[in-house]
Amino acid sequence: MGAGLLVSVDPEAISGSNTQGLTLDQVAYFGKCLVEITPENLEPNLAFLRQNFSKLAIYFDVRKLKSWDSVIDVLNNGASKIFVTFEQLKVLSQEQTISPDRLILTISLVNPQTDLTKLKAFLEGNPKWKTTEWAFDGGKGNEHLDEVLKDVGNYPPSQDQTIYVRVTSESEGTSVLHEYPGNALIISSKALTFTPPKEDEKLIPAVELVLAGATPDRKTGLYATVVVDERDVALGLVWSSKESIAEALKTGTGVYQSRKRGLWHKGASSGDTQELISIGFDCDKDCLIFRVHQKGRGFCHLGTMSCWGRTSGLSRLQRTLQERKVDAPAGSYTARLFNDPKLVNAKIKEEADELCEAATKEEIASEAADLLYFALTRCIAADVTLEDIERNLDLKNLKVKRRKGDAKPQYVEEKPVQDESKQATSNGIAGQQDEEVKEAVSIPKQPSDPAGKTESGRIQLKRYSTSQAFSDDVLKSALQRPSQKSNEKIMSLVHPIIADVRSNGDAAVLKYTHKFEKATSLKSPVLKAPFPDSLMQLPEETIKAINTSYDNILKFHSAQKPTSDLVVETMPGVTCSRFSRPIEKVGLYIPGGTAVLPSTALMLGVPAMAAGCKNIVLASPPRSDGTITPEIVYIAHKVGAEAIVLAGGAQAVAAMAYGTQSITKVDKILGPGNQFVTAAKMIVSNDTSAAVSIDMPAGPSEVLVIADKTADPAFVASDLLSQAEHGTDSQVVLIAIDLSQDELQAIEDELHKQAHELPRVDIVRGAIEHSVTISVPDLEEALKWSNYYAPEHLILQISNPRSVLPLVQNAGSVFIGGWTPESVGDYSAGVNHSLPTYGYARQYSGVNLGSFMKNITSSEVSEQGVGQVGYAVVELARCEGLDAHKRAMELRMEKLGLMEKKQS
Ligand SMILES: *[C@@H]1O[C@H](CO)[C@@H](O)[C@H](O)[C@H]1NC(C)=O
Ligand SMILES: *[C@@H]1O[C@H](CO)[C@@H](O)[C@H](O)[C@H]1NC(C)=O
Ligand SMILES: *[C@@H]1O[C@H](CO)[C@@H](O)[C@H](O)[C@H]1NC(C)=O
Ligand SMILES: *[C@@H]1O[C@H](CO)[C@@H](O)[C@H](O)[C@H]1NC(C)=O
Ligand SMILES: *[C@@H]1O[C@H](CO)[C@@H](O)[C@H](O)[C@H]1NC(C)=O
C-alpha cells in the first residue's frame, strides 16, 4: 500500500483524553500511527503497543531512547518500524537480524542538527541505507529538503524510496507531495478532523490530505476502489469521491460513490453493512483500498461474500464455523465439536499424527486440511480468528534477536533441529544411517523453555542460583533432560525388519545392508576370525594407543574378577554359596555412521574377554565399500572375537538375537546405538523366545561439573564442551560453588571462545541450548543437586576432591580433580565409558565386568541341616498350600526319624 498519511498521536489521544483532533480509533482508519517514545514513557507505550499493534501498524520515534535494550524491546513488542537517528542506525545496522525496512533514518533539521558531513561519509560507506526509508524532522526546514538531499548525495531520491516529511498545514503537505509524489506526510492527530471544521478551528479535514497527490479517473473524477475483507480477500470493485471518503471516515462504515445514485451507504437497504477497518492507496496512488468487516450475507448484490463468487478456502471455512457456532444444526458434527472440547482436542492430535505419517503430496494436503479444520474449530470456539493467528505470525516475524556485537554474523543462523520423525517417515528407515555416538531417541525441550537461550547468539549456559529466588521446583525443571521422543513410530518401522531377519536370516541382513549402508558389493553379512592382516592396517601410533588403552582396561577389569566364591553357613549343616560364570555368548554393537568408534569396541570387547565370554560377536555397519574401519577389526582381533557382523541398526540386533545361518545367536546384546538400535534391543529383549538380555537403556550423553574458586575456567569450559559435542541432545550442567560474577563470567567467556574454535560448533550450540549453570553457596548444596541429577559423568574440579567421594550418591563415573578430563575415562584410563545416562545412574552401574557375568548360587544341606531348617520349609509350604514342596522335605525328615510317618 502507498505510504500515505502517517498520523502522529500523543499521550492524550492514546489515553482517549484528547479534546481536539482525531481519536485513536479514528487514526486507525489510516492503518498506522506514529508515537514518540522516551525513557520516561517507555512502559506505558510498550503496553499500548502490545494491546494495539494488531489494530494498526505502530511506528515509534525512538531517537530519545538511550538504551539498546529498550530499542530492541520496542521492536520485539511489535513496532512496525522505528525512526532512528543515523548514529542509532549505524549501530543497529550491525544487527543483521533487524530487517532494514524496519528502520527509518531520520534527518533532523531542527536542534540538534544532524551532522550532514558525517551522514554523507556514512552513506558513502553504506550505500544500502541511501535507498531505505528516510524521514525529515524538518520543522521550518522543509523548503530546504532538496538542498539536504543534494548535500548528502541522494538527489533525486529513488522512485520507491519513501520519505516521510512532517507537515503542519494542508498547503505544506500538497507542496511536499508535489515534489516527491511517493512520499508520506506526518501530521499530528490534533491537527486533523473528520467533520467539516468550524470557522474558528484551524483543523484540516483529513480527507484533503488522504487525497493529496492521488490520481482520480480522468473521465469521472472518481477514485477506483477495491474493497477487501480483514484477510485482504477482494470483495468487489467500486468508486469513491472526496465526499464518500469523508462520509466513510466520519461514520466508520463502507460508503462509496455510485455513478447512478450518488452517495452509496453500503447495506443501507439490504442490511449487509460494513465496518470500516482502514483505507489506503495502492503503490502509485490511483486505486483506493477499503478494508472492511463485511456483515450479513456479503458484499455482492447476489448475496455472496464477494463479487467474484463464493469465497473459498480458509476464509470460507472460518465463516462457516463462525455461523455454526452461533447457530449449529442440532446433532450436526460441528455442533458436537463445539460442545465437546475433548473431542476436538483428540481429533487435533489424531490428525496431526496422520499428517506426520502422510507420504504423497495428495495425502499430505488432505491430512493438513483435516488438521486445519479441527485447529480452526478449536480457535473459533475460543473466539480466535484467522486474523488473530496471522497477526501472531507476523509478530513473531518481527522479533529481533539480541546480539551485543560479539558474535560473528555467520553464527547467528541457528542449525535447525533435525526432525527425526520426519526423516523416518519420508525416507522410511533410512534415518538409521545417521548414527551418532550414543545418539538417542530424543527431542529438545519446548522452544518456550528458557534454558540456554541467549538472544545475543552467545553460546552460554542459562544461569540459575540457589541463593536467588529460584525455588527447588524451578531448579528441578531446569535440570530436566531433553525429553525423549515417544518411539512408537520407530517401533513400527523396526518390527518388520526384525521379523524379516528372523525368518530369512543372512539374506535379509544382507538386503538391509545393501539398502541402508549402500554396500552393494557385500556378499556375506559376516566377517569371521581369523581376520586377515590386510583389514587391520593401521599407523603405528594408532596401534600403540589402542594397545595402551587395551592394557589398562584389561588390567582394571581383570582386577574386578571375584577372587573366591562366597560361602556362608546359614545354620549348622546349611551351606549357601555364590560363584560367577561368564555369559557364554555376547553381541557387542559398535555404532558406525558419522563417527569411528574404536573406543566403544575396546570398552565392550575387553571386559567381555576379561570375563571369559566364550563367543564374542561384534556388529557394526560397514562402509559403502563393504569394509569395516581397521581399528575395529584390530580390536576384534585383540579381544578374540569370533566374528564381526557387517550390519547396523535393527537388522544387526535381530541377527545377533536370533542367529542366522552364519551368525551365532547370543545371550546378551550390549552397546550404544541410535533409536533404531535401541528400539530393536527393547523388542528382542522382550521376546521370551529370543532369550536374550540387553544392557541398560542408552540416552543422550551428559556431564555435570562441580567447580569452586580453585577451578581453572579453561578446564571447566573444555570439559563441558567435550560432552556438548556428542550431539544436540546432550546436556551439560555446571554447578558453581560460591563463584563471583567475575569468576562465572570467566568460565562463560572461555566456553564461548572454545566453542567457536570447534568444528562441531553447531552441535555444541544445540546441546548448550538446554544446558544450565546453577550457583550454590557450598559443597553440600552442590552434591545435593548433583545427586538429584545423577549424571553419567561427574567431574570434580574443586579443592580436595577425593574427600568428596563419600558424598557422591548417584553418578555413572567420577573424574577426580582438575587434571582428570572426562576424555581420559572415555578412552584410556581403564574405566569403562558405557555408563548409565538419563538419570539411570540412580539404579544402574556402567558396563563393567559384571555386565558380562552372571552369578550362580548353590545350597547344600547335611543330615544335621535337615533337622535345623526342615520345620521352616514344611510350615511355609503348608501356608502356601504347595503340598509337593512340603512332602519333599517331610520325606527326608521322616527318613531321619525327625517326624512321624504320615498315615496313608
Ligand atoms: C490500546 O491501548 C490502550 C492503552 O494501552 C488500551 O487502553 C486500549 O484498550 C487498547 N485498544 C485496543 C483495541 O486494544
Ligand atoms: C600392540 O600389542 C601387540 C600384542 O597384542 C604387540 O604384538 C604389538 O607389538 C603392539 N604394538 C605396539 C605398537 O605397541
Ligand atoms: C513386550 O511384550 C508384551 C507382551 O507381548 C507387549 O505387550 C509389550 O508391548 C512389549 N513391549 C515392547 C517394548 O515391545
Ligand atoms: C564401569 O563404570 C562403572 C561406573 O563408574 C563402575 O561402577 C564400574 O566398576 C566400571 N567398570 C569398569 C570395569 O571400569
Ligand atoms: C556377582 O558376584 C560378584 C562377587 O562375586 C559381585 O561383585 C556382583 O555384584 C554379583 N553380581 C550380581 C549381578 O549379583
Short mmCIF file of N, CA, C and O in Angstrom, two decimals, residues 122 145 182 342 353 360 366 503 620 749:
data_model
loop_
_atom_site.label_atom_id
_atom_site.label_comp_id
_atom_site.label_asym_id
_atom_site.label_seq_id
_atom_site.Cartn_x
_atom_site.Cartn_y
_atom_site.Cartn_z
N PHE A 122 28.97 8.32 6.10
CA PHE A 122 28.38 7.02 6.43
C PHE A 122 27.69 6.42 5.20
O PHE A 122 27.86 5.24 4.89
N LEU A 145 14.51 20.79 1.75
CA LEU A 145 14.71 19.36 1.59
C LEU A 145 15.64 19.02 0.43
O LEU A 145 16.54 18.19 0.56
N GLY A 182 5.70 9.99 -4.11
CA GLY A 182 5.59 8.75 -3.35
C GLY A 182 5.68 8.97 -1.85
O GLY A 182 5.60 8.03 -1.08
N LYS A 342 -13.10 -31.93 24.41
CA LYS A 342 -12.20 -33.09 24.45
C LYS A 342 -12.14 -33.77 23.08
O LYS A 342 -11.09 -34.24 22.66
N ASP A 353 -1.07 -36.53 13.91
CA ASP A 353 -0.36 -37.79 13.72
C ASP A 353 -0.44 -38.25 12.27
O ASP A 353 0.56 -38.66 11.68
N THR A 360 2.49 -39.07 0.31
CA THR A 360 2.38 -38.46 -1.02
C THR A 360 1.87 -37.02 -0.89
O THR A 360 1.36 -36.62 0.16
N SER A 366 -4.30 -33.53 2.07
CA SER A 366 -5.57 -33.93 2.65
C SER A 366 -5.50 -33.96 4.18
O SER A 366 -6.40 -33.48 4.87
N SER A 503 13.04 -64.63 9.95
CA SER A 503 12.64 -65.73 9.09
C SER A 503 13.56 -65.92 7.89
O SER A 503 13.66 -67.02 7.36
N SER A 620 28.81 -54.05 13.45
CA SER A 620 29.00 -52.64 13.13
C SER A 620 28.66 -52.44 11.66
O SER A 620 28.99 -53.28 10.83
N ASP A 749 33.09 -16.95 29.32
CA ASP A 749 33.90 -16.41 28.22
C ASP A 749 34.72 -17.53 27.57
O ASP A 749 34.81 -17.61 26.35
#
